Coordinates of N, CA and C and ligand atoms in Angstrom, one line a residue:
M536 N 1.3 -5.1 23.7 CA 0.3 -5.6 22.8 C 0.9 -6.5 21.7
S537 N 0.3 -7.6 21.5 CA 0.9 -8.5 20.4 C 0.2 -8.1 19.1
A538 N 0.8 -8.6 18.0 CA 0.2 -8.3 16.6 C -1.2 -8.8 16.6
Q539 N -1.5 -10.0 17.3 CA -2.8 -10.6 17.3 C -3.8 -9.7 18.0
E540 N -3.3 -9.2 19.2 CA -4.1 -8.3 20.0 C -4.5 -7.0 19.4
S541 N -3.7 -6.6 18.4 CA -3.9 -5.3 17.7 C -5.3 -5.3 17.0
G542 N -5.9 -6.5 16.9 CA -7.2 -6.6 16.3 C -7.1 -6.8 14.7
F543 N -5.9 -6.8 14.2 CA -5.8 -7.1 12.8 C -5.6 -8.6 12.5
V544 N -6.6 -9.1 11.9 CA -6.4 -10.5 11.4 C -5.3 -10.4 10.3
H545 N -4.4 -11.3 10.4 CA -3.3 -11.1 9.4 C -2.6 -12.4 9.2
R546 N -1.8 -12.5 8.1 CA -0.9 -13.6 7.9 C 0.5 -13.1 7.9
F547 N 1.4 -13.9 8.4 CA 2.8 -13.5 8.3 C 3.6 -14.7 7.7
V548 N 4.3 -14.5 6.6 CA 5.1 -15.5 5.9 C 6.6 -15.2 6.2
P549 N 7.3 -16.1 6.9 CA 8.7 -15.8 7.2 C 9.5 -15.7 6.0
A550 N 10.6 -15.0 6.1 CA 11.6 -14.9 4.9 C 12.2 -16.2 4.6
E551 N 12.5 -16.4 3.3 CA 13.2 -17.6 2.9 C 14.6 -17.1 2.3
N552 N 14.9 -15.9 2.5 CA 16.3 -15.4 2.1 C 16.8 -14.5 3.1
D553 N 18.0 -14.0 3.0 CA 18.5 -13.1 4.0 C 18.6 -11.6 3.6
S554 N 17.7 -11.2 2.7 CA 17.7 -9.8 2.2 C 17.2 -8.9 3.3
G555 N 16.5 -9.4 4.3 CA 16.0 -8.6 5.4 C 14.7 -7.8 5.0
V556 N 14.3 -7.9 3.7 CA 13.1 -7.2 3.2 C 11.8 -7.8 3.7
T557 N 10.9 -7.0 4.2 CA 9.5 -7.5 4.4 C 8.6 -6.7 3.5
L558 N 7.8 -7.4 2.9 CA 6.7 -6.8 2.0 C 5.5 -6.7 2.8
L559 N 4.9 -5.5 3.0 CA 3.7 -5.3 3.6 C 2.6 -5.3 2.5
V560 N 1.8 -6.3 2.4 CA 0.9 -6.3 1.3 C -0.5 -5.9 1.7
L561 N -1.1 -5.1 1.0 CA -2.4 -4.4 1.4 C -3.4 -4.6 0.3
H562 N -4.5 -5.4 0.6 CA -5.4 -5.8 -0.4 C -6.4 -4.7 -0.8
G563 N -7.2 -5.0 -1.8 CA -8.2 -4.0 -2.3 C -9.5 -4.3 -1.6
T564 N -10.5 -3.5 -1.9 CA -11.9 -3.6 -1.3 C -12.4 -5.0 -1.6
G565 N -12.8 -5.7 -0.5 CA -13.4 -7.0 -0.7 C -12.4 -8.1 -0.7
G566 N -11.1 -7.8 -0.5 CA -10.1 -8.8 -0.4 C -9.8 -9.1 1.0
D567 N -8.9 -10.0 1.3 CA -8.5 -10.3 2.6 C -7.0 -10.6 2.7
E568 N -6.6 -11.1 3.9 CA -5.1 -11.3 4.1 C -4.5 -12.4 3.3
N569 N -5.4 -13.2 2.6 CA -4.8 -14.3 1.8 C -4.6 -13.9 0.4
D570 N -5.3 -12.9 -0.1 CA -5.3 -12.5 -1.5 C -4.0 -12.2 -2.1
L571 N -3.2 -11.4 -1.4 CA -2.0 -10.9 -2.1 C -0.7 -11.7 -1.7
I572 N -0.8 -12.8 -1.0 CA 0.4 -13.5 -0.6 C 1.1 -14.0 -1.9
P573 N 0.4 -14.7 -2.9 CA 1.1 -15.1 -4.1 C 1.7 -13.9 -4.9
F574 N 1.0 -12.8 -4.9 CA 1.4 -11.6 -5.5 C 2.7 -11.1 -4.9
G575 N 2.8 -11.1 -3.5 CA 4.0 -10.7 -2.8 C 5.1 -11.7 -3.1
Q576 N 4.8 -13.0 -3.2 CA 5.9 -14.0 -3.5 C 6.4 -13.8 -4.9
E577 N 5.6 -13.3 -5.8 CA 6.0 -13.1 -7.2 C 6.9 -11.8 -7.2
L578 N 6.5 -10.8 -6.5 CA 7.1 -9.5 -6.5 C 8.5 -9.5 -5.8
A579 N 8.6 -10.2 -4.7 CA 9.9 -10.2 -4.0 C 10.1 -11.6 -3.5
P580 N 10.5 -12.5 -4.3 CA 10.7 -13.9 -4.0 C 11.6 -14.1 -2.7
G581 N 11.1 -14.8 -1.8 CA 11.9 -15.1 -0.6 C 11.8 -14.1 0.5
A582 N 11.2 -12.9 0.2 CA 11.1 -11.9 1.3 C 10.0 -12.3 2.3
A583 N 10.1 -11.8 3.5 CA 9.0 -12.0 4.5 C 7.8 -11.2 4.0
I584 N 6.6 -11.7 4.3 CA 5.4 -11.0 3.9 C 4.5 -10.8 5.1
L585 N 4.0 -9.6 5.3 CA 3.1 -9.3 6.4 C 1.8 -8.8 5.7
S586 N 0.7 -9.5 6.0 CA -0.5 -9.2 5.2 C -1.7 -9.1 6.1
P587 N -2.0 -7.8 6.5 CA -3.2 -7.6 7.4 C -4.5 -7.6 6.6
R588 N -5.6 -7.8 7.3 CA -6.9 -7.6 6.6 C -7.4 -6.3 7.1
G589 N -8.0 -5.5 6.2 CA -8.5 -4.2 6.6 C -9.7 -4.4 7.6
K590 N -9.7 -3.5 8.6 CA -10.7 -3.7 9.7 C -12.1 -3.2 9.4
V591 N -12.2 -2.4 8.4 CA -13.5 -1.8 8.1 C -14.3 -2.8 7.2
S592 N -15.6 -2.9 7.5 CA -16.4 -3.7 6.6 C -17.5 -2.9 5.9
E593 N -17.4 -3.0 4.6 CA -18.4 -2.2 3.8 C -19.4 -3.2 3.2
Y594 N -20.5 -3.4 3.9 CA -21.5 -4.4 3.6 C -20.8 -5.8 3.4
G595 N -19.9 -6.1 4.4 CA -19.2 -7.3 4.4 C -17.9 -7.4 3.6
A596 N -17.6 -6.3 2.8 CA -16.3 -6.3 2.1 C -15.3 -5.6 2.9
P597 N -14.2 -6.3 3.3 CA -13.1 -5.7 4.0 C -12.5 -4.5 3.3
R598 N -12.2 -3.4 4.0 CA -11.4 -2.3 3.5 C -10.5 -1.8 4.6
F599 N -9.6 -0.9 4.2 CA -8.7 -0.4 5.3 C -9.2 0.9 5.9
F600 N -10.2 1.6 5.3 CA -10.8 2.8 5.9 C -12.1 3.0 5.2
R601 N -13.0 3.8 5.9 CA -14.3 4.0 5.4 C -14.3 5.0 4.2
R602 N -15.3 4.8 3.3 CA -15.5 5.8 2.3 C -17.0 6.2 2.3
L603 N -17.3 7.4 1.9 CA -18.6 7.9 1.9 C -19.4 7.6 0.6
A604 N -18.6 7.5 -0.4 CA -19.1 7.1 -1.8 C -17.8 6.6 -2.5
E605 N -18.0 6.1 -3.7 CA -16.8 5.7 -4.5 C -15.9 6.9 -4.7
G606 N -14.7 6.7 -4.2 CA -13.7 7.8 -4.4 C -13.8 9.0 -3.5
V607 N -14.8 8.9 -2.5 CA -14.9 10.0 -1.5 C -14.7 9.4 -0.2
F608 N -13.5 9.8 0.4 CA -13.1 9.1 1.6 C -13.5 9.8 2.9
D609 N -13.7 9.0 3.9 CA -14.0 9.5 5.3 C -12.7 9.9 5.9
H610 N -12.3 11.2 5.8 CA -11.0 11.6 6.2 C -10.6 11.2 7.6
E611 N -11.6 11.5 8.5 CA -11.3 11.2 9.9 C -11.0 9.7 10.1
D612 N -11.8 8.9 9.5 CA -11.5 7.4 9.7 C -10.2 7.0 9.0
L613 N -9.9 7.6 7.9 CA -8.7 7.3 7.2 C -7.5 7.6 8.0
V614 N -7.5 8.8 8.7 CA -6.4 9.2 9.5 C -6.3 8.2 10.7
F615 N -7.4 7.9 11.3 CA -7.4 7.0 12.5 C -6.9 5.6 12.1
R616 N -7.4 5.1 11.0 CA -7.0 3.8 10.5 C -5.5 3.7 10.1
T617 N -5.0 4.9 9.6 CA -3.6 4.9 9.1 C -2.7 4.8 10.4
H618 N -3.0 5.5 11.4 CA -2.2 5.4 12.7 C -2.4 4.0 13.3
E619 N -3.5 3.5 13.2 CA -3.8 2.1 13.8 C -3.0 1.1 13.0
L620 N -2.9 1.3 11.7 CA -2.1 0.3 10.9 C -0.6 0.5 11.2
A621 N -0.2 1.7 11.4 CA 1.2 2.0 11.7 C 1.6 1.3 13.0
E622 N 0.7 1.4 14.0 CA 0.9 0.7 15.2 C 1.1 -0.8 15.1
F623 N 0.2 -1.4 14.3 CA 0.2 -2.8 14.0 C 1.6 -3.2 13.3
I624 N 2.0 -2.3 12.4 CA 3.3 -2.6 11.7 C 4.4 -2.6 12.7
E625 N 4.4 -1.6 13.6 CA 5.5 -1.5 14.6 C 5.5 -2.7 15.5
T626 N 4.3 -3.1 16.0 CA 4.2 -4.3 16.9 C 4.6 -5.5 16.2
S627 N 4.2 -5.7 14.9 CA 4.5 -6.9 14.2 C 6.0 -7.0 13.9
A628 N 6.6 -5.8 13.6 CA 8.1 -5.8 13.4 C 8.8 -6.3 14.6
Q629 N 8.4 -5.9 15.8 CA 9.1 -6.4 17.0 C 8.8 -7.9 17.2
E630 N 7.5 -8.2 17.1 CA 7.1 -9.6 17.4 C 7.8 -10.6 16.4
Y631 N 7.8 -10.3 15.1 CA 8.4 -11.2 14.1 C 9.8 -11.0 13.8
G632 N 10.4 -10.0 14.6 CA 11.9 -9.7 14.4 C 12.2 -9.2 13.0
L633 N 11.4 -8.3 12.5 CA 11.6 -7.7 11.2 C 12.5 -6.5 11.2
D634 N 13.3 -6.3 10.2 CA 14.1 -5.1 10.1 C 13.2 -3.9 9.8
P635 N 13.1 -3.0 10.7 CA 12.2 -1.9 10.5 C 12.6 -0.9 9.4
N636 N 13.9 -1.1 8.9 CA 14.4 -0.2 7.9 C 14.2 -0.8 6.5
K637 N 13.6 -2.0 6.5 CA 13.4 -2.7 5.2 C 12.0 -3.1 4.9
L638 N 11.1 -2.2 5.3 CA 9.6 -2.5 5.1 C 9.2 -1.9 3.8
I639 N 8.7 -2.7 2.9 CA 8.2 -2.1 1.6 C 6.7 -2.4 1.5
A640 N 5.9 -1.4 1.3 CA 4.5 -1.6 1.1 C 4.2 -1.9 -0.3
A641 N 3.3 -2.8 -0.5 CA 2.8 -3.1 -1.9 C 1.3 -3.2 -1.8
G642 N 0.6 -2.2 -2.3 CA -0.9 -2.2 -2.1 C -1.6 -2.1 -3.5
Y643 N -2.8 -2.6 -3.4 CA -3.7 -2.6 -4.6 C -4.9 -1.8 -4.2
S644 N -5.3 -0.8 -5.0 CA -6.5 0.0 -4.9 C -6.7 0.5 -3.5
N645 N -7.7 0.0 -2.7 CA -7.9 0.6 -1.4 C -6.6 0.4 -0.5
G646 N -5.9 -0.7 -0.7 CA -4.7 -1.0 0.0 C -3.6 -0.1 -0.4
A647 N -3.5 0.3 -1.7 CA -2.5 1.3 -2.2 C -2.8 2.7 -1.6
N648 N -4.1 3.0 -1.4 CA -4.5 4.3 -0.9 C -4.1 4.4 0.6
I649 N -4.3 3.3 1.3 CA -3.8 3.5 2.7 C -2.3 3.4 2.8
A650 N -1.6 2.8 1.8 CA -0.2 2.8 1.8 C 0.3 4.3 1.5
A651 N -0.4 5.0 0.6 CA -0.1 6.4 0.3 C -0.3 7.2 1.5
S652 N -1.4 6.9 2.3 CA -1.7 7.7 3.5 C -0.6 7.4 4.6
L653 N -0.1 6.2 4.6 CA 1.0 5.9 5.5 C 2.3 6.7 5.2
L654 N 2.5 6.8 3.8 CA 3.7 7.7 3.4 C 3.5 9.1 3.9
L655 N 2.3 9.6 3.8 CA 2.1 11.0 4.2 C 2.1 11.2 5.7
L656 N 1.5 10.3 6.4 CA 1.4 10.5 7.9 C 2.6 9.9 8.7
H657 N 3.2 8.9 8.1 CA 4.3 8.2 8.8 C 5.5 8.1 7.8
P658 N 6.0 9.2 7.4 CA 7.0 9.2 6.3 C 8.3 8.4 6.6
G659 N 8.6 8.1 7.8 CA 9.8 7.4 8.1 C 9.6 5.9 8.2
M660 N 8.4 5.4 8.0 CA 8.1 4.0 8.3 C 8.5 3.1 7.2
L661 N 8.3 3.5 6.0 CA 8.5 2.6 4.9 C 9.8 2.9 4.1
R662 N 10.4 1.9 3.6 CA 11.7 2.0 2.8 C 11.3 2.4 1.4
A663 N 10.2 1.8 0.9 CA 9.7 2.0 -0.5 C 8.3 1.6 -0.6
A664 N 7.6 2.0 -1.7 CA 6.2 1.6 -1.8 C 5.9 1.3 -3.3
V665 N 5.1 0.3 -3.4 CA 4.6 -0.1 -4.8 C 3.1 0.1 -4.7
L666 N 2.6 1.0 -5.5 CA 1.2 1.4 -5.5 C 0.5 1.1 -6.8
F667 N -0.4 0.1 -6.7 CA -1.2 -0.3 -7.9 C -2.6 0.3 -7.8
R668 N -2.9 1.1 -8.8 CA -4.3 1.7 -8.9 C -4.6 2.6 -7.7
S669 N -3.7 3.6 -7.5 CA -3.8 4.4 -6.3 C -4.4 5.8 -6.7
M670 N -4.9 6.5 -5.7 CA -5.4 7.9 -5.8 C -5.0 8.7 -4.6
V671 N -5.3 10.0 -4.6 CA -5.0 10.8 -3.5 C -5.8 10.4 -2.3
P672 N -5.1 10.0 -1.2 CA -5.9 9.7 0.0 C -6.5 11.0 0.7
F673 N -5.6 12.0 0.7 CA -6.0 13.3 1.2 C -4.9 14.3 0.8
E674 N -5.2 15.6 0.8 CA -4.2 16.6 0.5 C -3.5 16.9 1.8
P675 N -2.2 16.6 2.0 CA -1.6 16.9 3.3 C -1.4 18.4 3.6
E676 N -1.7 18.7 4.8 CA -1.5 20.1 5.2 C 0.0 20.4 5.4
V677 N 0.7 19.5 5.8 CA 2.2 19.6 6.0 C 2.8 18.7 5.0
T678 N 3.8 19.2 4.3 CA 4.5 18.3 3.3 C 5.4 17.4 4.1
P679 N 5.2 16.1 4.0 CA 6.1 15.1 4.7 C 7.5 15.1 4.0
D680 N 8.5 14.6 4.7 CA 9.8 14.5 4.1 C 10.0 13.0 3.6
L681 N 9.9 12.9 2.3 CA 10.0 11.6 1.7 C 11.3 11.6 0.8
S682 N 12.3 12.4 1.2 CA 13.5 12.5 0.4 C 14.1 11.2 -0.1
G683 N 14.1 11.0 -1.4 CA 14.8 9.9 -2.0 C 14.0 8.6 -1.9
M684 N 12.8 8.6 -1.3 CA 12.1 7.3 -1.2 C 11.6 6.8 -2.6
P685 N 12.0 5.6 -2.9 CA 11.5 5.1 -4.2 C 10.0 4.7 -4.1
V686 N 9.2 5.2 -5.0 CA 7.8 4.9 -5.1 C 7.4 4.5 -6.5
F687 N 6.9 3.3 -6.7 CA 6.5 2.8 -8.0 C 5.0 2.9 -8.1
M688 N 4.4 3.5 -9.1 CA 3.0 3.6 -9.2 C 2.6 3.0 -10.6
A689 N 1.6 2.1 -10.6 CA 1.1 1.6 -11.9 C -0.4 1.8 -11.9
S690 N -0.8 2.5 -13.0 CA -2.2 2.8 -13.1 C -2.7 2.5 -14.5
G691 N -4.1 2.4 -14.6 CA -4.7 2.0 -15.8 C -5.3 3.2 -16.5
K692 N -5.0 3.4 -17.8 CA -5.6 4.6 -18.5 C -7.1 4.5 -18.6
R693 N -7.6 3.2 -18.6 CA -9.1 3.0 -18.7 C -9.7 2.6 -17.4
D694 N -9.1 3.0 -16.3 CA -9.7 2.7 -15.0 C -11.0 3.4 -14.8
Q695 N -12.1 2.7 -14.5 CA -13.4 3.3 -14.4 C -13.6 3.9 -13.0
I696 N -12.7 3.5 -12.0 CA -12.9 4.0 -10.7 C -12.0 5.2 -10.3
I697 N -10.8 5.2 -10.9 CA -9.8 6.2 -10.6 C -9.5 7.1 -11.8
A698 N -9.8 8.4 -11.7 CA -9.5 9.3 -12.8 C -8.0 9.5 -12.9
P699 N -7.5 9.5 -14.1 CA -6.0 9.7 -14.3 C -5.5 11.0 -13.6
D700 N -6.2 12.0 -13.6 CA -5.8 13.3 -12.9 C -5.5 13.1 -11.5
N701 N -6.4 12.2 -10.8 CA -6.2 12.0 -9.4 C -4.9 11.2 -9.1
T702 N -4.6 10.3 -10.0 CA -3.4 9.5 -9.8 C -2.2 10.4 -10.0
E703 N -2.3 11.3 -11.1 CA -1.2 12.2 -11.4 C -1.0 13.2 -10.2
R704 N -2.1 13.6 -9.6 CA -2.0 14.5 -8.4 C -1.2 13.8 -7.2
L705 N -1.5 12.5 -7.0 CA -0.8 11.8 -6.0 C 0.7 11.7 -6.3
A706 N 1.0 11.4 -7.6 CA 2.4 11.4 -8.0 C 3.1 12.7 -7.7
E707 N 2.3 13.8 -7.9 CA 2.9 15.2 -7.7 C 3.1 15.4 -6.2
I708 N 2.1 15.1 -5.4 CA 2.3 15.3 -3.9 C 3.5 14.5 -3.4
L709 N 3.7 13.3 -3.9 CA 4.8 12.5 -3.4 C 6.1 13.0 -3.9
S710 N 6.1 13.5 -5.2 CA 7.4 14.0 -5.7 C 7.7 15.3 -5.0
E711 N 6.7 16.2 -4.7 CA 7.0 17.4 -4.0 C 7.6 17.1 -2.6
A712 N 7.2 16.0 -2.1 CA 7.7 15.6 -0.7 C 9.1 15.0 -0.9
G713 N 9.6 14.8 -2.1 CA 11.0 14.4 -2.3 C 11.1 12.9 -2.7
A714 N 10.0 12.2 -2.9 CA 10.0 10.8 -3.3 C 10.4 10.7 -4.8
K715 N 11.1 9.6 -5.1 CA 11.5 9.3 -6.5 C 10.4 8.5 -7.1
V716 N 9.4 9.2 -7.7 CA 8.2 8.5 -8.2 C 8.4 8.0 -9.6
D717 N 8.1 6.7 -9.8 CA 8.1 6.2 -11.2 C 6.7 5.8 -11.5
L718 N 6.0 6.6 -12.2 CA 4.5 6.4 -12.5 C 4.4 5.8 -13.9
R719 N 3.8 4.6 -14.0 CA 3.7 3.9 -15.3 C 2.2 3.8 -15.6
W720 N 1.9 4.0 -16.9 CA 0.5 3.9 -17.4 C 0.4 2.7 -18.3
S721 N -0.7 1.9 -18.1 CA -1.0 0.8 -19.0 C -2.3 1.1 -19.7
N722 N -2.5 0.5 -20.8 CA -3.8 0.7 -21.5 C -4.8 -0.3 -20.9
T723 N -5.0 -0.3 -19.6 CA -5.9 -1.3 -19.0 C -6.9 -0.5 -18.0
G724 N -7.7 -1.3 -17.4 CA -8.7 -0.8 -16.4 C -8.2 -0.9 -15.0
H725 N -9.2 -1.2 -14.1 CA -8.8 -1.2 -12.6 C -8.1 -2.5 -12.2
G726 N -8.3 -3.5 -13.0 CA -7.7 -4.8 -12.7 C -6.2 -4.8 -13.0
L727 N -5.5 -5.5 -12.2 CA -4.0 -5.6 -12.3 C -3.6 -6.6 -13.4
T728 N -2.5 -6.3 -14.1 CA -2.1 -7.3 -15.1 C -0.7 -7.9 -14.6
Y729 N -0.4 -9.1 -15.2 CA 0.8 -9.7 -14.8 C 2.0 -8.9 -15.3
E730 N 1.9 -8.2 -16.4 CA 2.9 -7.4 -16.9 C 3.4 -6.3 -15.9
E731 N 2.4 -5.7 -15.3 CA 2.7 -4.7 -14.3 C 3.4 -5.2 -13.1
V732 N 3.0 -6.4 -12.7 CA 3.6 -7.0 -11.5 C 5.1 -7.3 -11.9
K733 N 5.3 -7.7 -13.1 CA 6.7 -8.0 -13.6 C 7.5 -6.7 -13.6
E734 N 6.9 -5.6 -14.1 CA 7.6 -4.3 -14.1 C 8.0 -3.9 -12.7
A735 N 7.0 -4.1 -11.7 CA 7.3 -3.7 -10.4 C 8.4 -4.5 -9.8
K736 N 8.4 -5.8 -10.1 CA 9.5 -6.7 -9.7 C 10.9 -6.2 -10.2
E737 N 10.9 -5.8 -11.5 CA 12.2 -5.3 -12.1 C 12.6 -4.0 -11.4
W738 N 11.6 -3.2 -11.2 CA 11.9 -1.9 -10.6 C 12.5 -2.1 -9.2
L739 N 11.9 -3.0 -8.4 CA 12.4 -3.3 -7.0 C 13.9 -3.7 -7.1
S740 N 14.2 -4.6 -8.1 CA 15.6 -5.0 -8.1 C 16.5 -3.9 -8.7
E741 N 16.0 -3.1 -9.6 CA 16.8 -1.9 -10.1 C 17.1 -1.0 -8.9
N742 N 16.2 -0.9 -8.0 CA 16.4 0.0 -6.8 C 17.2 -0.7 -5.7
G743 N 17.7 -1.9 -6.0 CA 18.5 -2.6 -4.9 C 17.6 -3.1 -3.8
L744 N 16.3 -3.3 -4.1 CA 15.4 -3.8 -3.0 C 15.1 -5.3 -3.3
Ligands
LIG1427 C1 -10.8 3.0 -2.5 O1 -9.9 3.2 -1.7 O2 -12.0 3.2 -2.3 C2 -10.4 2.6 -3.9 O3 -9.7 3.6 -4.5 C3 -11.4 2.0 -4.7 C4 -11.7 0.7 -4.2 O4 -11.0 0.2 -3.3 O5 -12.6 0.1 -4.7

């Protein structure tokens, strides 16, 4: 199966440097595969970028998995969609000749939540993750092994959609699994600020990524 046949509309931007890093960018609700390309280029200049569009449509707004209400996720669909995305990533890595050990997810909101779900269900798949405005995708029954995995989280204290406790809980789940979580709070809402993207960029280079 090719990346195209996987059913994920996507964009792939080849690397312009030899770092071997690929940024998997995952958009928020209502976004698409084009949205986060400039953001990815800002975050990791010259890295390859793989940007799929979520397959679920919520009244026409693309998402990576279904929700029953705001902040209430359809667990069965989330698990199914997470495995499906993992398969797309594997297929794309082969097809585009990507280093499977240097895949870094960078997601916003719904995209950050499926990235967190990928960490929990496919702990060996990503090298690191940058999660903007994320929350607990589900409480894992089995603690995954995320030993030493760098995870950057940036959240807004005044986020109307995500309660701070929920973000804190995700940071706790990931830390308990062994990840090196760096959770930053800004005095902002659900929207991303340039300052946070800059911080994430610095964090990536501090971690040798
Ligand atoms: C979600 O996954 O539903 C997010 O946390 C909220 C959103 O994407 O609007």
